[in-house]
Coordinates of N, CA and C in Angstrom, one line a residue:
M1 N 0.8 -1.2 0.0 CA 0.0 0.0 0.0 C 0.9 1.2 0.0
S2 N 0.4 2.3 -0.7 CA 1.2 3.5 -0.7 C 1.3 4.1 0.7
S3 N 2.5 4.7 0.9 CA 2.7 5.3 2.2 C 2.3 6.7 2.3
I4 N 1.9 7.4 1.2 CA 1.5 8.8 1.3 C 0.1 8.9 1.8
A5 N -0.2 10.1 2.4 CA -1.5 10.3 3.0 C -2.7 10.1 2.1
N6 N -2.6 10.6 0.9 CA -3.6 10.4 -0.1 C -3.0 9.7 -1.3
P7 N -3.3 8.4 -1.3 CA -2.6 7.6 -2.4 C -3.1 7.9 -3.8
R8 N -4.2 8.7 -3.9 CA -4.7 9.1 -5.2 C -3.8 10.1 -5.9
T9 N -2.8 10.7 -5.2 CA -1.9 11.6 -5.8 C -0.8 10.8 -6.6
D10 N -0.7 9.5 -6.3 CA 0.3 8.6 -6.9 C -0.4 7.9 -8.1
L11 N -0.2 8.4 -9.3 CA -0.9 7.9 -10.5 C -0.5 6.5 -10.8
Q12 N 0.7 6.1 -10.5 CA 1.1 4.7 -10.7 C 0.3 3.8 -9.7
W13 N 0.1 4.2 -8.5 CA -0.6 3.5 -7.5 C -2.1 3.3 -8.0
V14 N -2.7 4.4 -8.5 CA -4.0 4.4 -9.0 C -4.2 3.4 -10.1
E15 N -3.2 3.5 -11.1 CA -3.2 2.6 -12.2 C -3.2 1.1 -11.8
H16 N -2.2 0.8 -10.9 CA -2.1 -0.6 -10.5 C -3.3 -1.1 -9.7
R17 N -3.9 -0.2 -8.9 CA -5.1 -0.6 -8.2 C -6.2 -1.0 -9.1
F18 N -6.4 -0.2 -10.1 CA -7.5 -0.5 -11.1 C -7.1 -1.7 -12.0
D19 N -5.9 -1.8 -12.3 CA -5.4 -3.0 -13.0 C -5.8 -4.3 -12.2
R20 N -5.6 -4.2 -10.9 CA -5.8 -5.4 -10.0 C -7.3 -5.7 -9.9
V21 N -8.2 -4.7 -9.9 CA -9.6 -5.0 -9.7 C -10.4 -5.1 -11.0
A22 N -9.7 -4.9 -12.2 CA -10.4 -4.8 -13.4 C -11.3 -6.0 -13.7
W23 N -10.8 -7.2 -13.4 CA -11.5 -8.5 -13.7 C -12.7 -8.6 -12.8
S24 N -12.6 -8.1 -11.5 CA -13.6 -8.3 -10.5 C -14.6 -7.1 -10.3
Y25 N -14.4 -6.1 -11.1 CA -15.2 -4.9 -10.9 C -16.7 -5.1 -10.9
P26 N -17.2 -6.0 -11.8 CA -18.7 -6.2 -11.8 C -19.1 -6.9 -10.5
F27 N -18.3 -7.7 -9.8 CA -18.6 -8.2 -8.5 C -18.8 -7.1 -7.5
F28 N -17.9 -6.1 -7.5 CA -18.0 -5.1 -6.5 C -19.3 -4.2 -6.8
E29 N -19.7 -4.1 -8.0 CA -20.9 -3.3 -8.3 C -22.1 -4.1 -7.7
R30 N -22.1 -5.4 -7.7 CA -23.2 -6.1 -7.1 C -23.1 -6.1 -5.6
L31 N -21.9 -6.1 -5.1 CA -21.7 -6.1 -3.6 C -22.2 -4.8 -3.1
F32 N -21.9 -3.7 -3.8 CA -22.3 -2.3 -3.3 C -23.7 -2.0 -3.8
L33 N -24.5 -2.9 -4.4 CA -25.9 -2.7 -4.7 C -26.0 -1.5 -5.7
V34 N -25.1 -1.4 -6.7 CA -25.3 -0.3 -7.6 C -26.5 -0.5 -8.4
P35 N -27.4 0.4 -8.5 CA -28.7 0.2 -9.2 C -28.4 0.1 -10.7
R36 N -29.2 -0.8 -11.3 CA -29.0 -1.0 -12.8 C -29.4 0.3 -13.5
R37 N -30.4 1.0 -12.9 CA -30.9 2.2 -13.5 C -29.8 3.3 -13.5
A38 N -28.8 3.3 -12.7 CA -27.9 4.4 -12.5 C -27.2 4.7 -13.8
R39 N -26.6 3.7 -14.4 CA -25.8 4.0 -15.7 C -26.8 4.4 -16.8
D40 N -27.9 3.8 -16.9 CA -28.9 4.2 -17.9 C -29.3 5.7 -17.8
L41 N -29.5 6.1 -16.5 CA -29.9 7.5 -16.3 C -28.7 8.5 -16.6
A42 N -27.5 8.1 -16.3 CA -26.4 8.9 -16.6 C -26.2 9.1 -18.1
V43 N -26.4 8.1 -18.9 CA -26.4 8.2 -20.3 C -27.5 9.1 -20.8
E44 N -28.7 8.9 -20.3 CA -29.8 9.8 -20.7 C -29.5 11.3 -20.4
R45 N -28.8 11.5 -19.3 CA -28.6 12.9 -18.9 C -27.5 13.6 -19.9
L46 N -26.7 12.8 -20.5 CA -25.8 13.3 -21.5 C -26.5 14.0 -22.7
Q47 N -27.7 13.5 -22.9 CA -28.5 14.1 -24.1 C -27.7 14.1 -25.4
A48 N -26.9 13.1 -25.6 CA -26.1 13.0 -26.8 C -27.0 12.8 -28.0
G49 N -26.6 13.5 -29.1 CA -27.3 13.4 -30.3 C -26.5 12.9 -31.5
S50 N -27.1 12.6 -32.5 CA -26.4 12.0 -33.7 C -25.3 13.0 -34.2
G51 N -24.1 12.4 -34.4 CA -23.0 13.2 -34.9 C -22.2 13.9 -33.8
Q52 N -22.6 13.8 -32.6 CA -21.9 14.5 -31.5 C -20.6 13.7 -31.1
C53 N -19.8 14.4 -30.3 CA -18.6 13.8 -29.8 C -18.6 13.9 -28.2
I54 N -18.6 12.7 -27.6 CA -18.7 12.6 -26.1 C -17.5 12.1 -25.5
L55 N -17.1 12.6 -24.4 CA -15.9 12.1 -23.6 C -16.4 11.4 -22.4
S56 N -15.8 10.2 -22.2 CA -16.0 9.4 -20.9 C -14.7 9.4 -20.2
I57 N -14.6 10.0 -19.0 CA -13.4 10.1 -18.2 C -13.4 9.0 -17.2
G58 N -12.4 8.1 -17.3 CA -12.4 6.9 -16.4 C -13.4 6.0 -16.9
C59 N -13.3 5.6 -18.2 CA -14.4 4.8 -18.9 C -14.4 3.4 -18.4
G60 N -13.3 2.9 -17.7 CA -13.2 1.6 -17.1 C -13.4 0.5 -18.1
R61 N -14.3 -0.5 -17.8 CA -14.5 -1.6 -18.6 C -15.4 -1.3 -19.8
G62 N -15.9 -0.1 -19.9 CA -16.6 0.3 -21.0 C -18.1 -0.1 -21.0
S63 N -18.7 -0.2 -19.8 CA -20.0 -0.7 -19.7 C -21.1 0.3 -20.3
M64 N -20.7 1.6 -20.3 CA -21.7 2.5 -20.9 C -21.4 2.9 -22.3
L65 N -20.3 2.4 -22.9 CA -19.9 2.8 -24.2 C -21.0 2.4 -25.3
P66 N -21.6 1.2 -25.2 CA -22.5 0.8 -26.2 C -23.7 1.8 -26.3
A67 N -24.2 2.2 -25.1 CA -25.4 3.0 -25.1 C -25.1 4.4 -25.6
I68 N -23.9 4.9 -25.2 CA -23.5 6.3 -25.7 C -23.2 6.2 -27.2
S69 N -22.6 5.1 -27.7 CA -22.3 4.9 -29.1 C -23.6 4.9 -29.9
A70 N -24.6 4.3 -29.4 CA -25.9 4.3 -30.1 C -26.5 5.7 -30.2
Q71 N -26.3 6.5 -29.2 CA -26.9 7.8 -29.2 C -26.2 8.7 -30.3
V72 N -24.9 8.6 -30.4 CA -24.2 9.5 -31.3 C -24.2 9.0 -32.7
G73 N -24.4 7.7 -32.9 CA -24.5 7.1 -34.2 C -23.2 7.0 -35.0
V74 N -23.3 6.6 -36.2 CA -22.1 6.4 -37.0 C -21.3 7.6 -37.4
H75 N -22.0 8.8 -37.3 CA -21.3 10.0 -37.6 C -20.7 10.7 -36.3
G76 N -21.0 10.2 -35.2 CA -20.4 10.7 -33.9 C -19.3 9.9 -33.4
E77 N -18.7 10.3 -32.3 CA -17.6 9.6 -31.7 C -17.7 9.6 -30.2
V78 N -17.3 8.5 -29.6 CA -17.2 8.4 -28.1 C -15.7 8.2 -27.8
H79 N -15.1 9.1 -27.0 CA -13.7 9.0 -26.6 C -13.7 8.6 -25.1
G80 N -13.0 7.5 -24.9 CA -12.8 7.0 -23.5 C -11.4 7.1 -23.0
L81 N -11.3 7.7 -21.8 CA -9.9 7.9 -21.2 C -9.9 7.0 -19.9
D82 N -8.7 6.4 -19.7 CA -8.5 5.6 -18.5 C -7.0 5.4 -18.3
L83 N -6.6 5.3 -17.0 CA -5.2 5.1 -16.7 C -4.8 3.6 -16.7
S84 N -5.8 2.8 -16.5 CA -5.6 1.3 -16.3 C -5.5 0.6 -17.7
V85 N -4.4 -0.1 -17.9 CA -4.3 -0.9 -19.1 C -5.4 -2.0 -19.1
R86 N -5.6 -2.7 -18.0 CA -6.5 -3.8 -18.0 C -8.0 -3.3 -18.1
M87 N -8.3 -2.2 -17.6 CA -9.6 -1.6 -17.8 C -9.8 -1.3 -19.2
L88 N -8.8 -0.7 -19.9 CA -9.0 -0.4 -21.3 C -9.0 -1.7 -22.2
Q89 N -8.3 -2.7 -21.8 CA -8.4 -4.0 -22.5 C -9.8 -4.5 -22.4
A90 N -10.5 -4.4 -21.3 CA -11.8 -4.8 -21.1 C -12.8 -4.0 -21.9
A91 N -12.5 -2.6 -22.0 CA -13.3 -1.7 -22.8 C -13.2 -2.1 -24.3
E92 N -12.0 -2.4 -24.7 CA -11.8 -2.8 -26.1 C -12.6 -4.1 -26.4
R93 N -12.6 -5.0 -25.5 CA -13.4 -6.2 -25.7 C -14.9 -5.9 -25.8
T94 N -15.4 -5.0 -25.0 CA -16.8 -4.5 -25.0 C -17.1 -3.9 -26.4
A95 N -16.1 -3.1 -26.9 CA -16.3 -2.4 -28.2 C -16.4 -3.5 -29.3
R96 N -15.5 -4.5 -29.2 CA -15.6 -5.5 -30.3 C -16.8 -6.4 -30.2
Q97 N -17.2 -6.7 -29.0 CA -18.4 -7.6 -28.8 C -19.7 -6.9 -29.4
H98 N -19.7 -5.6 -29.2 CA -20.9 -4.8 -29.7 C -20.6 -4.2 -31.1
D99 N -19.5 -4.5 -31.7 CA -19.2 -4.0 -33.0 C -19.3 -2.5 -33.1
L100 N -18.7 -1.8 -32.1 CA -18.7 -0.4 -32.1 C -17.6 0.2 -32.9
K101 N -17.9 1.0 -33.9 CA -16.9 1.5 -34.8 C -16.6 3.0 -34.5
N102 N -17.3 3.6 -33.5 CA -17.1 5.0 -33.3 C -16.5 5.3 -31.9
I103 N -15.8 4.3 -31.4 CA -15.1 4.4 -30.1 C -13.6 4.6 -30.2
R104 N -13.1 5.6 -29.4 CA -11.7 5.9 -29.4 C -11.2 5.8 -28.0
L105 N -10.3 4.9 -27.7 CA -9.9 4.7 -26.3 C -8.4 5.2 -26.2
T106 N -8.2 5.9 -25.1 CA -6.8 6.4 -24.8 C -6.4 6.2 -23.4
R107 N -5.2 5.7 -23.2 CA -4.6 5.5 -21.9 C -3.8 6.8 -21.6
T108 N -4.4 7.5 -20.6 CA -3.7 8.8 -20.2 C -4.3 9.3 -18.9
D109 N -3.6 10.2 -18.4 CA -4.1 11.0 -17.2 C -4.9 12.2 -17.7
L110 N -6.0 12.4 -17.0 CA -6.9 13.5 -17.4 C -6.2 14.8 -17.5
H111 N -5.3 15.1 -16.5 CA -4.6 16.4 -16.5 C -3.6 16.6 -17.6
R112 N -3.2 15.5 -18.3 CA -2.3 15.6 -19.4 C -3.0 15.6 -20.8
Y113 N -4.3 15.5 -20.7 CA -5.1 15.3 -21.9 C -5.6 16.7 -22.4
S114 N -5.5 16.8 -23.7 CA -5.9 18.1 -24.4 C -6.6 17.7 -25.7
P115 N -8.0 17.9 -25.7 CA -8.7 17.5 -26.9 C -8.5 18.5 -28.0
A116 N -8.6 17.9 -29.2 CA -8.5 18.8 -30.4 C -9.7 19.7 -30.6
E117 N -10.8 19.2 -30.2 CA -12.1 20.0 -30.3 C -12.9 19.9 -29.0
P118 N -13.7 20.9 -28.6 CA -14.5 20.8 -27.4 C -15.6 19.7 -27.6
Y119 N -16.0 19.1 -26.5 CA -17.0 18.0 -26.5 C -18.4 18.6 -26.3
H120 N -19.3 17.8 -26.8 CA -20.8 18.1 -26.6 C -21.2 17.8 -25.1
S121 N -20.6 16.7 -24.6 CA -20.9 16.3 -23.2 C -19.7 15.5 -22.7
V122 N -19.5 15.6 -21.4 CA -18.5 14.8 -20.7 C -19.1 14.1 -19.5
L123 N -18.6 12.8 -19.4 CA -19.1 11.9 -18.3 C -18.0 11.4 -17.4
F124 N -18.3 11.5 -16.1 CA -17.5 10.8 -15.1 C -18.4 9.6 -14.6
G125 N -18.1 8.4 -15.0 CA -18.9 7.3 -14.6 C -18.2 6.5 -13.5
F126 N -18.6 6.8 -12.2 CA -17.9 6.2 -11.0 C -16.4 6.4 -11.1
S127 N -16.0 7.6 -11.5 CA -14.5 7.8 -11.6 C -14.1 9.1 -10.9
L128 N -15.0 10.0 -10.7 CA -14.6 11.3 -10.0 C -13.9 11.0 -8.7
S129 N -14.4 10.1 -7.9 CA -13.9 9.8 -6.6 C -12.5 9.2 -6.6
S130 N -12.0 8.8 -7.8 CA -10.7 8.2 -7.8 C -9.6 9.3 -8.0
F131 N -10.0 10.6 -8.2 CA -9.0 11.6 -8.4 C -8.6 12.2 -7.0
A132 N -7.3 12.6 -6.9 CA -6.8 13.1 -5.7 C -7.5 14.5 -5.4
D133 N -7.8 15.3 -6.4 CA -8.5 16.5 -6.2 C -9.6 16.6 -7.2
P134 N -10.8 16.2 -6.8 CA -12.0 16.3 -7.7 C -12.3 17.6 -8.2
D135 N -12.0 18.7 -7.4 CA -12.3 20.1 -7.9 C -11.5 20.3 -9.2
I136 N -10.2 20.0 -9.2 CA -9.3 20.2 -10.3 C -9.8 19.4 -11.5
A137 N -10.2 18.1 -11.2 CA -10.6 17.2 -12.3 C -11.9 17.8 -13.0
L138 N -12.8 18.3 -12.1 CA -14.0 18.9 -12.7 C -13.7 20.1 -13.5
Q139 N -12.8 21.0 -13.1 CA -12.4 22.2 -13.8 C -11.8 21.8 -15.2
H140 N -11.0 20.7 -15.2 CA -10.5 20.3 -16.5 C -11.6 19.8 -17.4
A141 N -12.5 19.0 -16.9 CA -13.6 18.5 -17.7 C -14.5 19.6 -18.2
W142 N -14.7 20.6 -17.3 CA -15.5 21.8 -17.7 C -14.9 22.6 -18.9
S143 N -13.5 22.6 -18.8 CA -12.8 23.4 -19.9 C -12.9 22.6 -21.2
F144 N -13.2 21.3 -21.2 CA -13.3 20.5 -22.4 C -14.7 20.7 -23.1
L145 N -15.6 21.3 -22.4 CA -17.0 21.4 -23.0 C -17.2 22.6 -23.9
R146 N -18.0 22.4 -24.9 CA -18.4 23.6 -25.7 C -19.5 24.3 -25.0
P147 N -19.8 25.6 -25.3 CA -20.9 26.2 -24.7 C -22.2 25.4 -24.9
G148 N -23.0 25.3 -23.8 CA -24.2 24.5 -23.9 C -24.0 23.0 -23.7
G149 N -22.7 22.6 -23.5 CA -22.4 21.2 -23.3 C -22.8 20.8 -21.8
R150 N -22.9 19.5 -21.6 CA -23.3 19.0 -20.4 C -22.2 18.1 -19.7
L151 N -22.1 18.4 -18.4 CA -21.1 17.6 -17.6 C -22.0 16.7 -16.7
V152 N -21.8 15.4 -16.8 CA -22.6 14.4 -16.0 C -21.7 13.6 -15.1
V153 N -22.0 13.5 -13.8 CA -21.3 12.8 -12.8 C -22.2 11.7 -12.2
L154 N -21.8 10.5 -12.4 CA -22.4 9.3 -11.8 C -21.4 8.8 -10.7
D155 N -21.9 8.8 -9.5 CA -21.0 8.4 -8.4 C -21.7 8.0 -7.1
A156 N -21.0 7.8 -6.1 CA -21.6 7.4 -4.8 C -21.1 8.3 -3.7
R157 N -21.8 8.3 -2.6 CA -21.4 9.1 -1.4 C -22.0 8.5 -0.2
I158 N -21.6 8.9 0.9 CA -22.2 8.5 2.2 C -23.5 9.5 2.3
P159 N -24.7 8.9 2.3 CA -25.9 9.8 2.4 C -25.8 10.8 3.6
P160 N -26.2 12.0 3.4 CA -26.1 13.0 4.5 C -26.6 12.6 5.8
P161 N -27.8 11.9 5.8 CA -28.3 11.4 7.1 C -27.4 10.4 7.8
M162 N -26.6 9.7 7.1 CA -25.7 8.7 7.6 C -24.3 9.2 8.0
E163 N -24.0 10.4 7.7 CA -22.6 10.9 7.9 C -22.2 10.8 9.3
R164 N -23.1 11.3 10.2 CA -22.8 11.3 11.7 C -22.6 9.8 12.2
I165 N -23.5 8.9 11.7 CA -23.4 7.6 12.2 C -22.1 6.9 11.8
T166 N -21.7 7.1 10.5 CA -20.6 6.4 9.9 C -19.3 7.1 10.3
R167 N -19.3 8.2 10.9 CA -18.0 9.0 11.1 C -17.0 8.1 11.9
P168 N -17.4 7.4 12.9 CA -16.4 6.6 13.7 C -15.7 5.4 12.8
F169 N -16.5 5.1 11.7 CA -16.0 3.9 10.9 C -15.3 4.4 9.6
L170 N -15.1 5.7 9.5 CA -14.5 6.2 8.2 C -13.1 5.7 7.9
P171 N -12.2 5.5 8.9 CA -10.9 4.9 8.6 C -11.0 3.5 8.0
A172 N -11.9 2.7 8.5 CA -12.1 1.3 8.0 C -12.8 1.4 6.6
I173 N -13.8 2.3 6.4 CA -14.4 2.5 5.1 C -13.4 2.9 4.1
R174 N -12.6 3.9 4.5 CA -11.6 4.5 3.6 C -10.6 3.4 3.2
W175 N -10.1 2.6 4.1 CA -9.2 1.5 3.8 C -9.8 0.5 2.9
F176 N -11.0 0.1 3.1 CA -11.7 -0.9 2.2 C -11.8 -0.4 0.8
M177 N -12.2 0.9 0.7 CA -12.3 1.5 -0.7 C -11.0 1.6 -1.4
E178 N -10.0 1.9 -0.6 CA -8.6 2.0 -1.3 C -8.1 0.6 -1.7
Q179 N -8.6 -0.4 -1.1 CA -8.2 -1.8 -1.5 C -9.1 -2.3 -2.6
T180 N -10.2 -1.6 -2.9 CA -11.1 -2.2 -3.9 C -11.4 -1.1 -5.0
V181 N -12.5 -0.4 -4.9 CA -13.0 0.4 -6.0 C -12.4 1.9 -6.0
L182 N -11.7 2.2 -4.9 CA -11.0 3.5 -4.8 C -12.0 4.6 -4.7
G183 N -13.2 4.4 -4.1 CA -14.1 5.5 -3.7 C -13.5 6.3 -2.6
D184 N -14.0 7.5 -2.4 CA -13.5 8.4 -1.4 C -14.6 8.9 -0.5
P185 N -14.7 8.3 0.7 CA -15.8 8.7 1.6 C -15.7 10.1 2.1
D186 N -14.6 10.8 1.9 CA -14.4 12.2 2.4 C -14.8 13.2 1.3
M187 N -15.0 12.7 0.1 CA -15.3 13.6 -1.0 C -16.7 14.2 -0.9
R188 N -16.8 15.5 -1.3 CA -18.1 16.2 -1.3 C -18.3 16.6 -2.8
P189 N -18.8 15.6 -3.6 CA -18.8 15.9 -5.0 C -19.8 17.0 -5.4
L190 N -20.9 17.1 -4.7 CA -21.9 18.1 -5.1 C -21.4 19.5 -4.8
V191 N -20.6 19.7 -3.7 CA -20.0 21.0 -3.4 C -19.1 21.4 -4.5
A192 N -18.3 20.4 -5.0 CA -17.3 20.7 -6.0 C -18.0 21.1 -7.3
L193 N -19.2 20.4 -7.6 CA -19.9 20.7 -8.8 C -20.5 22.1 -8.7
E194 N -21.0 22.5 -7.6 CA -21.6 23.8 -7.4 C -20.6 24.9 -7.7
Q195 N -19.3 24.6 -7.4 CA -18.3 25.6 -7.6 C -18.0 26.0 -9.1
L196 N -18.6 25.2 -10.0 CA -18.5 25.5 -11.4 C -19.4 26.7 -11.8
G197 N -20.3 27.0 -10.9 CA -21.1 28.3 -11.1 C -22.3 28.1 -11.9
A198 N -22.8 26.9 -12.2 CA -24.0 26.7 -12.9 C -24.9 25.8 -12.1
P199 N -26.2 25.8 -12.3 CA -27.1 25.0 -11.5 C -26.8 23.5 -11.7
V200 N -27.0 22.8 -10.6 CA -26.8 21.3 -10.6 C -28.1 20.6 -10.5
A201 N -28.4 19.8 -11.5 CA -29.6 18.9 -11.5 C -29.2 17.6 -10.9
L202 N -30.0 17.1 -9.9 CA -29.5 16.0 -9.1 C -30.6 14.9 -9.1
N203 N -30.2 13.7 -9.4 CA -31.1 12.5 -9.2 C -30.4 11.5 -8.3
T204 N -31.1 11.0 -7.3 CA -30.5 10.1 -6.3 C -31.2 8.8 -6.3
M205 N -30.4 7.7 -5.9 CA -30.9 6.4 -5.8 C -30.4 5.7 -4.5
R206 N -31.1 4.6 -4.1 CA -30.6 3.9 -2.9 C -30.5 4.8 -1.7
W207 N -31.5 5.6 -1.5 CA -31.6 6.4 -0.3 C -30.5 7.5 -0.3
G208 N -30.2 8.0 -1.5 CA -29.2 9.1 -1.6 C -27.8 8.6 -1.7
T209 N -27.5 7.3 -1.7 CA -26.1 6.8 -1.8 C -25.6 7.0 -3.2
Y210 N -26.3 6.7 -4.2 CA -25.9 6.9 -5.6 C -26.6 8.1 -6.2
F211 N -25.9 8.8 -7.0 CA -26.5 10.0 -7.6 C -26.0 10.2 -9.1
V212 N -26.8 10.9 -9.8 CA -26.4 11.4 -11.1 C -26.6 12.9 -11.1
A213 N -25.5 13.6 -11.2 CA -25.5 15.1 -11.2 C -25.2 15.6 -12.6
T214 N -26.0 16.6 -13.0 CA -25.8 17.2 -14.3 C -25.7 18.7 -14.3
V215 N -24.7 19.2 -14.9 CA -24.4 20.7 -15.0 C -24.3 21.0 -16.5
Q216 N -25.0 22.1 -16.9 CA -24.9 22.5 -18.3 C -24.1 23.8 -18.4
K217 N -23.1 23.8 -19.3 CA -22.3 25.0 -19.4 C -23.1 26.1 -20.1
P218 N -23.0 27.3 -19.6 CA -23.8 28.4 -20.3 C -23.4 28.6 -21.7
E219 N -24.4 29.0 -22.5 CA -24.2 29.3 -23.9 C -23.3 30.5 -24.1

């Protein structure tokens, strides 16, 4: 385990962590009772249209790529970024299995990525909480959007009513997450989203544990 206070600042550590859990990630989704509706709703909130270009940050195994690909059609593109080689290998298999011709996968760190053109929509699918500084990650993603574009975040949190109850157990929760899906129980994603300066539309599931947050960049 990394010896630094916040292991998410060590990109190699993050990469190796996701490489290790890539094969078992679907198991953890079942373990954590991730609603089936969650991913579908996130894709809907992108409001992607034919011919558009969409970015998926931390695309992982590519479970949402087929649905987004269908939305943008043959004249659009879906770009997926991830640090993990094994996650991207799984995403490539997903693309082949669904015969997706409009998918472009790139192994890179978000902070080193510079798109040639702005995107119509950007998605964090259970990936924002893996960043050392979610505020900076959101600012980068926001800068990638064209005016009127949509930023969609699908993630999990400790529900506000449970924060006080779970506080004594946070060290154990944090350790478990760092050994598995790299969630961050200390993250306040909605606060970070509000700092973008645009209204945040919020949908919650499983008593507020899972959420889809949408922010639209002003025209």
